[in-house]
Amino acid sequence: MKAYGSIAVVVLMAVAAWWFDPAWLYGWLKVLHVVAVISWMVGLFYLPRLFVYHADAAAGGEPSATFVVMEQRLVKVIMNPAMMVSWVVGLWLAWDGFAFSGVWLWVKIAAVVGLTAFHVFLSRSARKFAAGKNTMTARQWRMANEIPTVLMILVVIMVIIKPFA
């Protein structure tokens, strides 16, 4: 019940901020967006590394059980909320700051869709690990760990350089 009260307060504050649209709102939303994206990216980098070690651990053993707990908490407590905040605030910023115009913005959004697809893949993989049904080797997880790096670089280029503007 305490969580629902907190959510209600945040939603009411967001509606009030949207309604009154104070001059300081855009800057603070950018801060929130950057913090959420950093948190999300940390998870997208760390979870595949956990999978590398988990893939090498004996199934059903104590290390494997520890990895399952770590992976599930990372997804549920950090990655999912950070992704949601990144998307909601990012879409608000795209609408309010750029009216969804600019090829660079759409390329950035496409890269973020790619990050989201990778997030979903990792979440499903965490559930497979928990069920003892991992099908990838540690080496394959090491290679998969490069996917968010490439997409992140694309996002940063689009935001900082704004090519095609």
Short mmCIF file of N, CA and C in Angstrom, two decimals:
data_model
loop_
_atom_site.label_atom_id
_atom_site.label_comp_id
_atom_site.label_asym_id
_atom_site.label_seq_id
_atom_site.Cartn_x
_atom_site.Cartn_y
_atom_site.Cartn_z
N MET A 1 0.82 -1.19 0.00
CA MET A 1 0.00 0.00 0.00
C MET A 1 0.87 1.26 0.00
N LYS A 2 2.00 1.20 0.69
CA LYS A 2 2.90 2.33 0.75
C LYS A 2 3.42 2.69 -0.65
N ALA A 3 3.70 1.67 -1.45
CA ALA A 3 4.19 1.90 -2.83
C ALA A 3 3.12 2.60 -3.66
N TYR A 4 1.86 2.20 -3.50
CA TYR A 4 0.78 2.83 -4.27
C TYR A 4 0.64 4.30 -3.90
N GLY A 5 0.81 4.61 -2.63
CA GLY A 5 0.77 6.02 -2.20
C GLY A 5 1.89 6.82 -2.82
N SER A 6 3.08 6.25 -2.85
CA SER A 6 4.22 6.93 -3.47
C SER A 6 4.00 7.14 -4.95
N ILE A 7 3.47 6.13 -5.62
CA ILE A 7 3.18 6.25 -7.05
C ILE A 7 2.15 7.34 -7.29
N ALA A 8 1.12 7.38 -6.44
CA ALA A 8 0.08 8.40 -6.59
C ALA A 8 0.65 9.80 -6.42
N VAL A 9 1.53 9.97 -5.46
CA VAL A 9 2.16 11.29 -5.25
C VAL A 9 2.99 11.68 -6.46
N VAL A 10 3.77 10.76 -7.00
CA VAL A 10 4.59 11.05 -8.17
C VAL A 10 3.72 11.40 -9.37
N VAL A 11 2.65 10.64 -9.58
CA VAL A 11 1.75 10.92 -10.70
C VAL A 11 1.10 12.28 -10.54
N LEU A 12 0.64 12.61 -9.32
CA LEU A 12 0.04 13.92 -9.09
C LEU A 12 1.04 15.05 -9.33
N MET A 13 2.26 14.86 -8.88
CA MET A 13 3.30 15.87 -9.11
C MET A 13 3.58 16.03 -10.61
N ALA A 14 3.60 14.90 -11.33
CA ALA A 14 3.85 14.96 -12.77
C ALA A 14 2.72 15.69 -13.49
N VAL A 15 1.49 15.41 -13.10
CA VAL A 15 0.34 16.09 -13.71
C VAL A 15 0.39 17.59 -13.41
N ALA A 16 0.71 17.94 -12.17
CA ALA A 16 0.82 19.37 -11.80
C ALA A 16 1.93 20.04 -12.59
N ALA A 17 3.08 19.37 -12.73
CA ALA A 17 4.19 19.94 -13.48
C ALA A 17 3.80 20.12 -14.95
N TRP A 18 3.10 19.13 -15.50
CA TRP A 18 2.67 19.24 -16.89
C TRP A 18 1.66 20.37 -17.05
N TRP A 19 0.76 20.49 -16.11
CA TRP A 19 -0.29 21.50 -16.20
C TRP A 19 0.29 22.91 -16.08
N PHE A 20 1.15 23.13 -15.09
CA PHE A 20 1.69 24.46 -14.86
C PHE A 20 2.91 24.76 -15.72
N ASP A 21 3.61 23.73 -16.18
CA ASP A 21 4.77 23.84 -17.07
C ASP A 21 5.74 24.95 -16.64
N PRO A 22 6.31 24.82 -15.45
CA PRO A 22 7.26 25.86 -15.00
C PRO A 22 8.52 25.85 -15.86
N ALA A 23 9.22 26.97 -15.90
CA ALA A 23 10.41 27.13 -16.74
C ALA A 23 11.51 26.13 -16.36
N TRP A 24 11.60 25.77 -15.10
CA TRP A 24 12.66 24.88 -14.64
C TRP A 24 12.41 23.40 -14.95
N LEU A 25 11.19 23.06 -15.36
CA LEU A 25 10.81 21.65 -15.52
C LEU A 25 11.67 20.92 -16.55
N TYR A 26 11.90 21.52 -17.71
CA TYR A 26 12.63 20.84 -18.78
C TYR A 26 14.04 20.44 -18.33
N GLY A 27 14.74 21.34 -17.67
CA GLY A 27 16.09 21.04 -17.19
C GLY A 27 16.11 19.89 -16.20
N TRP A 28 15.17 19.89 -15.26
CA TRP A 28 15.11 18.81 -14.27
C TRP A 28 14.70 17.48 -14.89
N LEU A 29 13.86 17.55 -15.91
CA LEU A 29 13.51 16.31 -16.61
C LEU A 29 14.71 15.75 -17.36
N LYS A 30 15.56 16.62 -17.91
CA LYS A 30 16.78 16.14 -18.55
C LYS A 30 17.69 15.46 -17.53
N VAL A 31 17.78 16.03 -16.34
CA VAL A 31 18.58 15.41 -15.28
C VAL A 31 18.01 14.02 -14.95
N LEU A 32 16.72 13.94 -14.74
CA LEU A 32 16.08 12.66 -14.44
C LEU A 32 16.30 11.65 -15.57
N HIS A 33 16.19 12.11 -16.80
CA HIS A 33 16.40 11.24 -17.96
C HIS A 33 17.82 10.69 -18.00
N VAL A 34 18.81 11.54 -17.80
CA VAL A 34 20.20 11.10 -17.83
C VAL A 34 20.48 10.10 -16.70
N VAL A 35 19.99 10.38 -15.50
CA VAL A 35 20.20 9.46 -14.38
C VAL A 35 19.53 8.11 -14.66
N ALA A 36 18.31 8.14 -15.20
CA ALA A 36 17.61 6.89 -15.51
C ALA A 36 18.34 6.11 -16.60
N VAL A 37 18.81 6.81 -17.63
CA VAL A 37 19.52 6.13 -18.71
C VAL A 37 20.82 5.51 -18.19
N ILE A 38 21.55 6.23 -17.36
CA ILE A 38 22.79 5.67 -16.79
C ILE A 38 22.47 4.40 -15.98
N SER A 39 21.43 4.45 -15.18
CA SER A 39 21.04 3.29 -14.37
C SER A 39 20.66 2.12 -15.26
N TRP A 40 19.92 2.40 -16.30
CA TRP A 40 19.49 1.35 -17.23
C TRP A 40 20.70 0.74 -17.94
N MET A 41 21.60 1.59 -18.42
CA MET A 41 22.77 1.11 -19.14
C MET A 41 23.67 0.26 -18.23
N VAL A 42 23.78 0.64 -16.97
CA VAL A 42 24.56 -0.18 -16.04
C VAL A 42 24.01 -1.60 -16.01
N GLY A 43 22.70 -1.71 -15.92
CA GLY A 43 22.08 -3.03 -15.93
C GLY A 43 22.29 -3.78 -17.23
N LEU A 44 22.18 -3.06 -18.36
CA LEU A 44 22.37 -3.70 -19.66
C LEU A 44 23.81 -4.17 -19.87
N PHE A 45 24.76 -3.52 -19.20
CA PHE A 45 26.15 -3.97 -19.27
C PHE A 45 26.45 -5.08 -18.26
N TYR A 46 25.86 -4.97 -17.07
CA TYR A 46 26.21 -5.89 -15.98
C TYR A 46 25.52 -7.25 -16.10
N LEU A 47 24.26 -7.26 -16.51
CA LEU A 47 23.52 -8.53 -16.55
C LEU A 47 24.17 -9.56 -17.48
N PRO A 48 24.59 -9.18 -18.69
CA PRO A 48 25.28 -10.19 -19.52
C PRO A 48 26.58 -10.68 -18.88
N ARG A 49 27.27 -9.81 -18.12
CA ARG A 49 28.49 -10.26 -17.42
C ARG A 49 28.13 -11.29 -16.36
N LEU A 50 27.03 -11.07 -15.64
CA LEU A 50 26.57 -12.08 -14.69
C LEU A 50 26.27 -13.39 -15.41
N PHE A 51 25.66 -13.28 -16.60
CA PHE A 51 25.34 -14.48 -17.37
C PHE A 51 26.61 -15.24 -17.78
N VAL A 52 27.69 -14.50 -18.06
CA VAL A 52 28.96 -15.15 -18.42
C VAL A 52 29.38 -16.07 -17.28
N TYR A 53 29.36 -15.56 -16.06
CA TYR A 53 29.78 -16.36 -14.91
C TYR A 53 28.76 -17.43 -14.56
N HIS A 54 27.48 -17.09 -14.73
CA HIS A 54 26.42 -18.05 -14.43
C HIS A 54 26.48 -19.23 -15.40
N ALA A 55 26.79 -18.95 -16.66
CA ALA A 55 26.86 -20.03 -17.65
C ALA A 55 27.96 -21.03 -17.30
N ASP A 56 29.01 -20.56 -16.63
CA ASP A 56 30.11 -21.44 -16.23
C ASP A 56 29.86 -22.15 -14.90
N ALA A 57 28.86 -21.70 -14.13
CA ALA A 57 28.57 -22.31 -12.83
C ALA A 57 27.79 -23.61 -13.02
N ALA A 58 28.01 -24.53 -12.13
CA ALA A 58 27.29 -25.81 -12.18
C ALA A 58 25.81 -25.57 -11.88
N ALA A 59 24.96 -26.10 -12.74
CA ALA A 59 23.51 -25.95 -12.56
C ALA A 59 23.06 -26.57 -11.24
N GLY A 60 22.23 -25.85 -10.51
CA GLY A 60 21.69 -26.35 -9.26
C GLY A 60 22.59 -26.15 -8.05
N GLY A 61 23.79 -25.65 -8.27
CA GLY A 61 24.71 -25.42 -7.16
C GLY A 61 24.44 -24.10 -6.47
N GLU A 62 25.16 -23.88 -5.36
CA GLU A 62 24.99 -22.64 -4.60
C GLU A 62 25.35 -21.40 -5.41
N PRO A 63 26.48 -21.39 -6.16
CA PRO A 63 26.78 -20.20 -6.96
C PRO A 63 25.68 -19.90 -7.98
N SER A 64 25.14 -20.94 -8.59
CA SER A 64 24.07 -20.75 -9.57
C SER A 64 22.84 -20.12 -8.92
N ALA A 65 22.49 -20.58 -7.74
CA ALA A 65 21.33 -20.01 -7.02
C ALA A 65 21.58 -18.55 -6.66
N THR A 66 22.81 -18.23 -6.29
CA THR A 66 23.16 -16.84 -5.97
C THR A 66 23.04 -15.96 -7.21
N PHE A 67 23.50 -16.47 -8.35
CA PHE A 67 23.39 -15.71 -9.60
C PHE A 67 21.93 -15.45 -9.95
N VAL A 68 21.07 -16.43 -9.74
CA VAL A 68 19.65 -16.26 -10.03
C VAL A 68 19.08 -15.10 -9.23
N VAL A 69 19.38 -15.04 -7.94
CA VAL A 69 18.89 -13.96 -7.08
C VAL A 69 19.43 -12.62 -7.57
N MET A 70 20.72 -12.56 -7.85
CA MET A 70 21.34 -11.31 -8.31
C MET A 70 20.70 -10.83 -9.62
N GLU A 71 20.51 -11.76 -10.54
CA GLU A 71 19.96 -11.41 -11.86
C GLU A 71 18.52 -10.92 -11.74
N GLN A 72 17.72 -11.62 -10.96
CA GLN A 72 16.32 -11.22 -10.81
C GLN A 72 16.19 -9.87 -10.14
N ARG A 73 16.99 -9.61 -9.12
CA ARG A 73 16.94 -8.30 -8.45
C ARG A 73 17.41 -7.18 -9.36
N LEU A 74 18.45 -7.44 -10.13
CA LEU A 74 18.95 -6.43 -11.06
C LEU A 74 17.87 -6.05 -12.07
N VAL A 75 17.19 -7.06 -12.61
CA VAL A 75 16.14 -6.79 -13.60
C VAL A 75 14.96 -6.05 -12.97
N LYS A 76 14.47 -6.56 -11.85
CA LYS A 76 13.24 -6.01 -11.27
C LYS A 76 13.43 -4.70 -10.52
N VAL A 77 14.54 -4.55 -9.83
CA VAL A 77 14.72 -3.38 -8.96
C VAL A 77 15.42 -2.22 -9.67
N ILE A 78 16.31 -2.53 -10.61
CA ILE A 78 17.06 -1.45 -11.26
C ILE A 78 16.68 -1.29 -12.73
N MET A 79 16.80 -2.36 -13.49
CA MET A 79 16.65 -2.23 -14.94
C MET A 79 15.24 -1.87 -15.39
N ASN A 80 14.23 -2.58 -14.91
CA ASN A 80 12.86 -2.29 -15.35
C ASN A 80 12.43 -0.86 -15.00
N PRO A 81 12.57 -0.43 -13.74
CA PRO A 81 12.17 0.95 -13.44
C PRO A 81 12.99 1.99 -14.22
N ALA A 82 14.29 1.76 -14.35
CA ALA A 82 15.13 2.72 -15.07
C ALA A 82 14.73 2.81 -16.54
N MET A 83 14.42 1.67 -17.15
CA MET A 83 13.98 1.69 -18.54
C MET A 83 12.67 2.46 -18.68
N MET A 84 11.73 2.21 -17.78
CA MET A 84 10.44 2.89 -17.87
C MET A 84 10.58 4.39 -17.71
N VAL A 85 11.37 4.82 -16.74
CA VAL A 85 11.58 6.26 -16.54
C VAL A 85 12.31 6.85 -17.75
N SER A 86 13.28 6.14 -18.28
CA SER A 86 14.00 6.61 -19.47
C SER A 86 13.05 6.85 -20.63
N TRP A 87 12.16 5.90 -20.86
CA TRP A 87 11.21 6.03 -21.96
C TRP A 87 10.20 7.17 -21.73
N VAL A 88 9.59 7.18 -20.56
CA VAL A 88 8.54 8.18 -20.31
C VAL A 88 9.11 9.59 -20.37
N VAL A 89 10.19 9.82 -19.65
CA VAL A 89 10.78 11.16 -19.62
C VAL A 89 11.41 11.50 -20.97
N GLY A 90 12.04 10.51 -21.62
CA GLY A 90 12.63 10.75 -22.93
C GLY A 90 11.59 11.15 -23.97
N LEU A 91 10.45 10.48 -23.97
CA LEU A 91 9.39 10.86 -24.91
C LEU A 91 8.85 12.25 -24.62
N TRP A 92 8.72 12.58 -23.33
CA TRP A 92 8.29 13.92 -22.95
C TRP A 92 9.27 14.96 -23.49
N LEU A 93 10.58 14.72 -23.29
CA LEU A 93 11.60 15.65 -23.76
C LEU A 93 11.60 15.77 -25.28
N ALA A 94 11.41 14.64 -25.97
CA ALA A 94 11.37 14.66 -27.44
C ALA A 94 10.19 15.47 -27.94
N TRP A 95 9.07 15.35 -27.24
CA TRP A 95 7.88 16.09 -27.63
C TRP A 95 8.01 17.57 -27.28
N ASP A 96 8.37 17.85 -26.03
CA ASP A 96 8.41 19.23 -25.56
C ASP A 96 9.59 20.02 -26.14
N GLY A 97 10.73 19.37 -26.31
CA GLY A 97 11.91 20.08 -26.77
C GLY A 97 12.12 20.09 -28.27
N PHE A 98 11.63 19.06 -28.95
CA PHE A 98 11.93 18.93 -30.37
C PHE A 98 10.71 18.63 -31.23
N ALA A 99 9.56 18.51 -30.62
CA ALA A 99 8.31 18.19 -31.34
C ALA A 99 8.49 16.96 -32.24
N PHE A 100 9.31 16.01 -31.78
CA PHE A 100 9.58 14.78 -32.53
C PHE A 100 10.09 15.06 -33.94
N SER A 101 10.81 16.17 -34.13
CA SER A 101 11.34 16.48 -35.45
C SER A 101 12.85 16.28 -35.46
N GLY A 102 13.36 15.91 -36.59
CA GLY A 102 14.79 15.71 -36.77
C GLY A 102 15.10 14.24 -36.99
N VAL A 103 15.84 13.97 -38.06
CA VAL A 103 16.22 12.60 -38.36
C VAL A 103 17.07 12.02 -37.23
N TRP A 104 17.96 12.85 -36.65
CA TRP A 104 18.82 12.39 -35.56
C TRP A 104 17.99 11.83 -34.41
N LEU A 105 16.86 12.50 -34.10
CA LEU A 105 16.01 12.07 -33.00
C LEU A 105 15.38 10.70 -33.31
N TRP A 106 14.96 10.50 -34.54
CA TRP A 106 14.34 9.23 -34.90
C TRP A 106 15.37 8.10 -34.95
N VAL A 107 16.61 8.43 -35.34
CA VAL A 107 17.67 7.41 -35.29
C VAL A 107 17.95 7.05 -33.82
N LYS A 108 17.96 8.07 -32.95
CA LYS A 108 18.16 7.83 -31.52
C LYS A 108 17.04 6.94 -30.98
N ILE A 109 15.81 7.27 -31.31
CA ILE A 109 14.67 6.49 -30.83
C ILE A 109 14.77 5.05 -31.34
N ALA A 110 15.19 4.86 -32.59
CA ALA A 110 15.36 3.51 -33.13
C ALA A 110 16.42 2.74 -32.34
N ALA A 111 17.51 3.42 -31.97
CA ALA A 111 18.55 2.76 -31.17
C ALA A 111 18.02 2.41 -29.78
N VAL A 112 17.18 3.27 -29.22
CA VAL A 112 16.59 2.99 -27.90
C VAL A 112 15.60 1.83 -28.01
N VAL A 113 14.90 1.73 -29.12
CA VAL A 113 14.05 0.55 -29.34
C VAL A 113 14.92 -0.71 -29.36
N GLY A 114 16.10 -0.61 -29.99
CA GLY A 114 17.04 -1.73 -29.97
C GLY A 114 17.50 -2.08 -28.57
N LEU A 115 17.79 -1.07 -27.76
CA LEU A 115 18.17 -1.31 -26.36
C LEU A 115 17.03 -1.97 -25.60
N THR A 116 15.82 -1.55 -25.90
CA THR A 116 14.65 -2.13 -25.24
C THR A 116 14.48 -3.59 -25.64
N ALA A 117 14.67 -3.90 -26.92
CA ALA A 117 14.58 -5.29 -27.38
C ALA A 117 15.65 -6.14 -26.68
N PHE A 118 16.86 -5.59 -26.54
CA PHE A 118 17.93 -6.31 -25.84
C PHE A 118 17.57 -6.51 -24.38
N HIS A 119 16.96 -5.50 -23.76
CA HIS A 119 16.49 -5.58 -22.37
C HIS A 119 15.50 -6.75 -22.23
N VAL A 120 14.55 -6.83 -23.15
CA VAL A 120 13.55 -7.91 -23.11
C VAL A 120 14.24 -9.26 -23.26
N PHE A 121 15.19 -9.35 -24.18
CA PHE A 121 15.96 -10.57 -24.38
C PHE A 121 16.68 -10.97 -23.09
N LEU A 122 17.31 -10.00 -22.42
CA LEU A 122 18.02 -10.29 -21.17
C LEU A 122 17.05 -10.73 -20.08
N SER A 123 15.89 -10.07 -19.99
CA SER A 123 14.90 -10.45 -18.97
C SER A 123 14.43 -11.88 -19.17
N ARG A 124 14.17 -12.23 -20.41
CA ARG A 124 13.75 -13.61 -20.71
C ARG A 124 14.88 -14.58 -20.42
N SER A 125 16.10 -14.18 -20.71
CA SER A 125 17.26 -15.04 -20.44
C SER A 125 17.43 -15.26 -18.94
N ALA A 126 17.17 -14.23 -18.14
CA ALA A 126 17.26 -14.38 -16.69
C ALA A 126 16.25 -15.41 -16.20
N ARG A 127 15.05 -15.38 -16.78
CA ARG A 127 14.04 -16.38 -16.41
C ARG A 127 14.47 -17.78 -16.85
N LYS A 128 15.12 -17.88 -18.00
CA LYS A 128 15.62 -19.18 -18.45
C LYS A 128 16.71 -19.70 -17.51
N PHE A 129 17.62 -18.81 -17.12
CA PHE A 129 18.65 -19.22 -16.16
C PHE A 129 18.02 -19.72 -14.88
N ALA A 130 17.00 -19.00 -14.38
CA ALA A 130 16.34 -19.38 -13.13
C ALA A 130 15.68 -20.75 -13.26
N ALA A 131 15.21 -21.07 -14.47
CA ALA A 131 14.57 -22.37 -14.70
C ALA A 131 15.58 -23.45 -15.09
N GLY A 132 16.87 -23.10 -15.15
CA GLY A 132 17.90 -24.05 -15.52
C GLY A 132 17.91 -24.38 -17.01
N LYS A 133 17.45 -23.42 -17.85
CA LYS A 133 17.31 -23.68 -19.29
C LYS A 133 18.15 -22.74 -20.15
N ASN A 134 19.29 -22.28 -19.66
CA ASN A 134 20.15 -21.43 -20.46
C ASN A 134 20.68 -22.22 -21.66
N THR A 135 20.71 -21.60 -22.83
CA THR A 135 21.18 -22.29 -24.04
C THR A 135 22.44 -21.64 -24.63
N MET A 136 22.93 -20.56 -24.01
CA MET A 136 24.11 -19.87 -24.55
C MET A 136 25.35 -20.16 -23.70
N THR A 137 26.50 -20.16 -24.35
CA THR A 137 27.76 -20.38 -23.64
C THR A 137 28.27 -19.06 -23.06
N ALA A 138 29.25 -19.16 -22.18
CA ALA A 138 29.86 -17.96 -21.61
C ALA A 138 30.45 -17.09 -22.71
N ARG A 139 31.06 -17.70 -23.71
CA ARG A 139 31.63 -16.94 -24.83
C ARG A 139 30.54 -16.18 -25.59
N GLN A 140 29.40 -16.80 -25.82
CA GLN A 140 28.29 -16.14 -26.52
C GLN A 140 27.76 -14.97 -25.69
N TRP A 141 27.72 -15.12 -24.37
CA TRP A 141 27.28 -14.02 -23.52
C TRP A 141 28.28 -12.87 -23.56
N ARG A 142 29.58 -13.19 -23.66
CA ARG A 142 30.59 -12.13 -23.78
C ARG A 142 30.36 -11.33 -25.06
N MET A 143 30.05 -12.01 -26.13
CA MET A 143 29.80 -11.32 -27.40
C MET A 143 28.50 -10.51 -27.34
N ALA A 144 27.48 -11.08 -26.72
CA ALA A 144 26.20 -10.36 -26.58
C ALA A 144 26.37 -9.08 -25.78
N ASN A 145 27.34 -9.07 -24.90
CA ASN A 145 27.59 -7.91 -24.05
C ASN A 145 28.01 -6.68 -24.86
N GLU A 146 28.40 -6.86 -26.12
CA GLU A 146 28.81 -5.73 -26.96
C GLU A 146 27.61 -5.01 -27.59
N ILE A 147 26.47 -5.65 -27.65
CA ILE A 147 25.29 -5.07 -28.29
C ILE A 147 24.90 -3.74 -27.65
N PRO A 148 24.74 -3.66 -26.33
CA PRO A 148 24.35 -2.36 -25.77
C PRO A 148 25.43 -1.29 -25.96
N THR A 149 26.68 -1.69 -26.04
CA THR A 149 27.76 -0.72 -26.24
C THR A 149 27.61 -0.03 -27.59
N VAL A 150 27.38 -0.81 -28.64
CA VAL A 150 27.23 -0.25 -29.97
C VAL A 150 26.00 0.67 -30.03
N LEU A 151 24.89 0.23 -29.47
CA LEU A 151 23.67 1.05 -29.49
C LEU A 151 23.84 2.31 -28.66
N MET A 152 24.54 2.21 -27.53
CA MET A 152 24.78 3.39 -26.69
C MET A 152 25.62 4.42 -27.44
N ILE A 153 26.65 3.96 -28.14
CA ILE A 153 27.50 4.89 -28.91
C ILE A 153 26.66 5.60 -29.96
N LEU A 154 25.78 4.88 -30.63
CA LEU A 154 24.89 5.49 -31.62
C LEU A 154 24.00 6.55 -30.98
N VAL A 155 23.43 6.25 -29.83
CA VAL A 155 22.57 7.21 -29.12
C VAL A 155 23.37 8.46 -28.76
N VAL A 156 24.56 8.29 -28.21
CA VAL A 156 25.37 9.44 -27.79
C VAL A 156 25.74 10.30 -28.99
N ILE A 157 26.10 9.68 -30.11
CA ILE A 157 26.40 10.46 -31.32
C ILE A 157 25.19 11.26 -31.76
N MET A 158 24.02 10.64 -31.75
CA MET A 158 22.81 11.35 -32.18
C MET A 158 22.50 12.54 -31.27
N VAL A 159 22.70 12.36 -29.97
CA VAL A 159 22.34 13.41 -29.02
C VAL A 159 23.37 14.55 -29.04
N ILE A 160 24.64 14.23 -29.11
CA ILE A 160 25.68 15.25 -29.02
C ILE A 160 25.95 15.91 -30.37
N ILE A 161 26.14 15.13 -31.42
CA ILE A 161 26.51 15.65 -32.73
C ILE A 161 25.27 16.09 -33.52
N LYS A 162 24.16 15.41 -33.34
CA LYS A 162 22.92 15.65 -34.06
C LYS A 162 23.15 15.71 -35.58
N PRO A 163 23.71 14.62 -36.13
CA PRO A 163 23.85 14.61 -37.58
C PRO A 163 22.48 14.60 -38.24
N PHE A 164 22.42 14.91 -39.46
CA PHE A 164 21.17 14.96 -40.24
C PHE A 164 20.27 16.09 -39.77
N ALA A 165 20.77 17.00 -38.91
CA ALA A 165 19.91 18.09 -38.41
C ALA A 165 19.80 19.21 -39.42
#
